[in-house]
Coordinates of C-alpha atoms and ligand atoms in Angstrom, one line a residue:
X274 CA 43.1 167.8 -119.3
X275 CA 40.5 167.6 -116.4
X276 CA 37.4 165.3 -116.4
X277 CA 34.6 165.0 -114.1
X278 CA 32.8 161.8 -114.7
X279 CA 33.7 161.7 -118.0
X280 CA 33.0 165.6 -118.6
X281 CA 36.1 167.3 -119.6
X282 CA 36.0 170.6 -117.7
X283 CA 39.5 171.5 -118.8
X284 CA 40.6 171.1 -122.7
X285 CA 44.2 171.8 -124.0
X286 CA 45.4 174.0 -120.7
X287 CA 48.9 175.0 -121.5
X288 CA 50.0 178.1 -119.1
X289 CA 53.3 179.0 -118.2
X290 CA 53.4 181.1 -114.8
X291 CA 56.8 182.8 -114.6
X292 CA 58.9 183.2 -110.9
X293 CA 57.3 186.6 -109.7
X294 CA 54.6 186.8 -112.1
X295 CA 51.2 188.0 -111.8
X296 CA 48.7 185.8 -113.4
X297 CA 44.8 187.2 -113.4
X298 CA 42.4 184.3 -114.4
X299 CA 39.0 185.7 -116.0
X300 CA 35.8 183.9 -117.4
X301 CA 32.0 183.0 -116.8
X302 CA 31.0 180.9 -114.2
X303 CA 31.6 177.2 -114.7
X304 CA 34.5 178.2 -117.2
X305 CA 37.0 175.9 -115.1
X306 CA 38.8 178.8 -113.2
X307 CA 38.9 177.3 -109.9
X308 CA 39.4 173.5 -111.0
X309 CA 42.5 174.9 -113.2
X310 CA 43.8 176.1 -109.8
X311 CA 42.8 173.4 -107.6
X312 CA 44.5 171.1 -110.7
X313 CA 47.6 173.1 -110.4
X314 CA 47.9 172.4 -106.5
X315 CA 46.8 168.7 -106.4
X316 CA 43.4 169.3 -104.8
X317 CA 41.9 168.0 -107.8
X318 CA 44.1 165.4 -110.2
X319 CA 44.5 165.6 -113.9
X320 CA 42.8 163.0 -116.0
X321 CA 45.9 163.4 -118.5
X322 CA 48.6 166.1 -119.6
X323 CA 51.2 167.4 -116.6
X324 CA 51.9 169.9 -114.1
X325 CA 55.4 171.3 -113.4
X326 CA 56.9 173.3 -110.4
X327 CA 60.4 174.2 -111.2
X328 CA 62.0 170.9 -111.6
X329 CA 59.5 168.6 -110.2
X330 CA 56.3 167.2 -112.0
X331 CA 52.8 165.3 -111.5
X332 CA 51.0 163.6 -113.5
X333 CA 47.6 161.4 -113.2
X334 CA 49.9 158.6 -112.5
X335 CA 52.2 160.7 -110.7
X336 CA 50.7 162.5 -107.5
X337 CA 51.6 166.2 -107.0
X338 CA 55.1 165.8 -104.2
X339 CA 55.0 167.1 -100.7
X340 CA 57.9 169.0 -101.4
X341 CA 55.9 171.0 -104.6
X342 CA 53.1 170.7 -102.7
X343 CA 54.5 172.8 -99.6
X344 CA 55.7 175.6 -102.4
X345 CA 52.6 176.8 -102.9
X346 CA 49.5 178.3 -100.6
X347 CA 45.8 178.5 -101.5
X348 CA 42.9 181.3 -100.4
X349 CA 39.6 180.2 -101.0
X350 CA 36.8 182.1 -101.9
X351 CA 35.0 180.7 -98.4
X352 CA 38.2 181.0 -96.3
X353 CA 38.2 177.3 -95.3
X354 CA 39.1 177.5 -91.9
X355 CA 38.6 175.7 -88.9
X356 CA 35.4 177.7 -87.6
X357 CA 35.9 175.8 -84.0
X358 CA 39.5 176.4 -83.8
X359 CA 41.2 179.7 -82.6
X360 CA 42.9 181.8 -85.3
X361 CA 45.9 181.3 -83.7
X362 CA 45.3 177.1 -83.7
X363 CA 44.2 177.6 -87.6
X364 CA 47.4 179.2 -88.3
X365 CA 49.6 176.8 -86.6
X366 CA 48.2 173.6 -86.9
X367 CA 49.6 172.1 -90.2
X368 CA 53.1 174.0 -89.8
X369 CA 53.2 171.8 -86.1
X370 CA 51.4 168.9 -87.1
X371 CA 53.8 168.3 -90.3
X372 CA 57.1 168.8 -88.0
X373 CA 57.6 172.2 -90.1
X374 CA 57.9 174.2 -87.5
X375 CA 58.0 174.0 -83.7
X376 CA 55.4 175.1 -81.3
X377 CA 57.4 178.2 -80.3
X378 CA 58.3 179.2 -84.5
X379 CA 55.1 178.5 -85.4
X380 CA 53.7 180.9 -83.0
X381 CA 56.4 183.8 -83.8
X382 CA 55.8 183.3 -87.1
X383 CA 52.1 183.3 -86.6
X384 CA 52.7 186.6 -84.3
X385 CA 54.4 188.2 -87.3
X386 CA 51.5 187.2 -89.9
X387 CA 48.8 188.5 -87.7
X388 CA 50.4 192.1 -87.7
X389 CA 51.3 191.9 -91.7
X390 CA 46.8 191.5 -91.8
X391 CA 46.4 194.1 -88.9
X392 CA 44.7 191.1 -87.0
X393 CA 47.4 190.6 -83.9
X394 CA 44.1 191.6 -81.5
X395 CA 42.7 188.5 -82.9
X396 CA 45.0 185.7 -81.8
X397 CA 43.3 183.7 -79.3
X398 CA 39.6 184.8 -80.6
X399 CA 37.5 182.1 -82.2
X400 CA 37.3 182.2 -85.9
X401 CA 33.3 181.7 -86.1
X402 CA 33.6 185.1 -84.2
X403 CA 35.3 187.2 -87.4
X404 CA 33.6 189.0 -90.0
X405 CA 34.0 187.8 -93.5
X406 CA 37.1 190.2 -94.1
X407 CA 38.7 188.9 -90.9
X408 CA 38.5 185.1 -92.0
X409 CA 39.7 185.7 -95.1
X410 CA 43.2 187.8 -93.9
X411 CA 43.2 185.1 -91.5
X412 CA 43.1 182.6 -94.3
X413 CA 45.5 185.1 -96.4
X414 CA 48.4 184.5 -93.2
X415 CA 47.5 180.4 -92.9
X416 CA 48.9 180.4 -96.4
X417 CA 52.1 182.7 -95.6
X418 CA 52.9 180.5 -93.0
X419 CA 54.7 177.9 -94.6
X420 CA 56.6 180.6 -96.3
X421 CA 55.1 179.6 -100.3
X422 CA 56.8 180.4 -103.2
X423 CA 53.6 180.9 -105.0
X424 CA 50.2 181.9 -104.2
X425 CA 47.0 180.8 -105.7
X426 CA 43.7 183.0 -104.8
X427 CA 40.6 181.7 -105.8
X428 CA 37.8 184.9 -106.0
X429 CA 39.4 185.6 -102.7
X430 CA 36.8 189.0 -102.1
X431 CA 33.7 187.3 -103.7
X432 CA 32.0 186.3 -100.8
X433 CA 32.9 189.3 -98.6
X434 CA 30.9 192.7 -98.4
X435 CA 32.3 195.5 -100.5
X436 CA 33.7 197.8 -98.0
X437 CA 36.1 195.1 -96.9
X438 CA 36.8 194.0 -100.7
X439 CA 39.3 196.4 -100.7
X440 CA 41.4 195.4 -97.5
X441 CA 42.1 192.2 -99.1
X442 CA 43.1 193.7 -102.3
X443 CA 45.4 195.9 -101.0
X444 CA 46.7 192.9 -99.1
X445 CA 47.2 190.3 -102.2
X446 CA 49.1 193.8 -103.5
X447 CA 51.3 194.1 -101.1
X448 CA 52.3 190.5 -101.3
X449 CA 52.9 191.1 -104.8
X450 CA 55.3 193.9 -104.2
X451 CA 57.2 191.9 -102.2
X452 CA 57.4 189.7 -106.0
X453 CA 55.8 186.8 -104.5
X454 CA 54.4 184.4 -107.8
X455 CA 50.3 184.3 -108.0
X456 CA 47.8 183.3 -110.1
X457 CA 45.0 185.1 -109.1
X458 CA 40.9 184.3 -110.1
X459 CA 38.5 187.4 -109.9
X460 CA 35.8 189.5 -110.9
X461 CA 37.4 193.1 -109.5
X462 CA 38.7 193.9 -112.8
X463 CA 40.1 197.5 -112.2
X464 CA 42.7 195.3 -109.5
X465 CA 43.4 193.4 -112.2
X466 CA 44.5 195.3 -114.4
X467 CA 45.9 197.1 -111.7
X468 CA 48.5 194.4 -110.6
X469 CA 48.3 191.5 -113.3
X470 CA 51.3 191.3 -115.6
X471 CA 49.2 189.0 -117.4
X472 CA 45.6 188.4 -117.7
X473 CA 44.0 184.7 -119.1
X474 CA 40.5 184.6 -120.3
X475 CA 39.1 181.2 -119.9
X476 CA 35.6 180.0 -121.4
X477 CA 34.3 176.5 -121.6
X478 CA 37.7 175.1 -120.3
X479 CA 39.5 176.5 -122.6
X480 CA 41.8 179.6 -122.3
X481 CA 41.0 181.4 -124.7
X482 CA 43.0 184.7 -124.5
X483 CA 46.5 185.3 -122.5
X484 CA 47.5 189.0 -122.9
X485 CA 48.9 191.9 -120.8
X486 CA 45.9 193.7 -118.9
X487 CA 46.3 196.6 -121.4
X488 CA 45.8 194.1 -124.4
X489 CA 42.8 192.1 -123.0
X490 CA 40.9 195.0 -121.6
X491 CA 41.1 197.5 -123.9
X492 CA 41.5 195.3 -127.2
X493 CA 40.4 192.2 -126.5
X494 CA 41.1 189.7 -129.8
X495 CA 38.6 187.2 -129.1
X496 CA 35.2 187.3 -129.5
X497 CA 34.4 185.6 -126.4
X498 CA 36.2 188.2 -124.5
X499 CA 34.9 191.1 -125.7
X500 CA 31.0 189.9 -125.1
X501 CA 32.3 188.9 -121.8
X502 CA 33.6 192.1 -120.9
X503 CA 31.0 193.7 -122.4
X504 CA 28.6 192.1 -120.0
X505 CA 30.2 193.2 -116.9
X506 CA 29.9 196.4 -115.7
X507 CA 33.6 197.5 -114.3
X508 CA 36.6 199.8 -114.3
Ligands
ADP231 N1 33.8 168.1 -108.1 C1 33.2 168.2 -109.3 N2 32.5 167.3 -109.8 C2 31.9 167.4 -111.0 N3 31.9 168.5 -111.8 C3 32.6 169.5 -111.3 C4 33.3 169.5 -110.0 N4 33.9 170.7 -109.8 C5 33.6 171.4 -110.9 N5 32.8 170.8 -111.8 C6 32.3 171.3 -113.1 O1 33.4 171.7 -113.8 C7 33.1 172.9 -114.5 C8 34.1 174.0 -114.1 O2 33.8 174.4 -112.8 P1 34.7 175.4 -112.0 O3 36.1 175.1 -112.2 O4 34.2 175.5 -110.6 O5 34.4 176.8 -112.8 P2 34.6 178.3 -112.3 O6 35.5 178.3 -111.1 O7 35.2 179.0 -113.5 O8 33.2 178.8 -112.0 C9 31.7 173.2 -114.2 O9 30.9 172.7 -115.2 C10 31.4 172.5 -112.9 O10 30.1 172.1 -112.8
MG232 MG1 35.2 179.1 -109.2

């Protein structure tokens, strides 16, 4: 459970998210999508219940480890990088500053990022120079860098123009060819049920609906999800 001031935005989570799994998180606005993710990371703590990853756990009492904390990598809807710091600086700074890497790995593995997002041009550019798309493959290889073991997307394409929605998609679907884990938030719902092994339908904190992208989109069992996706126009 997750409370903000005494307002519980998350109520009776329980989610399982397997090694190489796909994991699509639907809902309304304000459902709790992105808290449930930034719960699952440690960005935000639980008020009770617990997180596992593999063996290791947190708890409110028990803050999330470095060690689970370094297995995972997080894409934010509005990038979150260092808009003063070259893209090469925003991709190495944590890996160097936490003794991860050294200067020298960090920028080979860096180098090797910046090709995988077509962006190798880019390396000594400023970020505040990139378009929307740019920051956010940018952002996409900051999280690669420390090589994670799952990957958490929070509407990763919702704040960029449509013709470079698809760029990123194709992106997030490569990495999930290569069977990395990822629990994905979004609104494109043809790419999810494009690449989602499973889909969750969240409302009002609650999830309401886990079911294979076939199941939720095309028979839906709850209520809720049906006059949700009947509200959005997609597919
Ligand atoms: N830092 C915060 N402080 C107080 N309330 C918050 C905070 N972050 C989110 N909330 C509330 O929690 C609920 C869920 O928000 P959020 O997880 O951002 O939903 P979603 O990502 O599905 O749009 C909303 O009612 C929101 O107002
Ligand atoms: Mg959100």
């Amino acid at each position: 459970m997750k409370s903000f001031d005494n307002e519980e935005v998350l109520r009776g989570v329980d989610l399982t998210v397997n090694r190489g799994e796909v994991v699509v998180v639907i809902g309304p606005s304000g459902s709790g999508k992105s808290t449930l993710l930034r719960c699952l990371i440690g960005l935000n703590d639980i008020t009770s219940g617990e997180v596992w990853i593999e063996d290791d756990n947190f708890t409110n009492e028990v803050p999330v480890s470095i060690a689970a904390r370094r297995k995972m990598g997080f894409v934010f809807q509005h990038f979150n990088l260092f808009p003063n710091l070259s893209v090469l600086d925003n991709i190495t700074l944590s890996p160097i500053k936490n003794k991860i890497q050294t200067v020298t790995e960090a920028k080979t593995i860096a180098m090797e990022l910046l090709k995988k997002v077509k962006l190798e041009d880019k390396i000594n550019s400023a970020v505040s120079s990139l378009s929307g798309g740019e920051k956010q493959r940018i952002a996409i290889a900051r999280a690669l860098a420390l090589s994670p073991e799952i990957m958490l997307f929070d509407e990763p394409t919702s704040a960029l123009d449509p013709e470079t929605v698809k760029d990123i998609l194709n992106i997030i679907k490569k990495l999930s060819d290569t069977g990395m884990t990822m629990v994905i938030v979004t609104h494109e719902m043809s790419f999810a049920k494009e690449i989602a092994d499973k889909v969750i339908f969240m409302d009002d904190g609650q999830i309401l609906e886990v079911n294979s992208p076939d199941k939720l989109f095309n028979r839906p069992q709850n209520q809720r999800t049906k006059d949700f996706l009947n509200k959005i126009i997609y597919m």
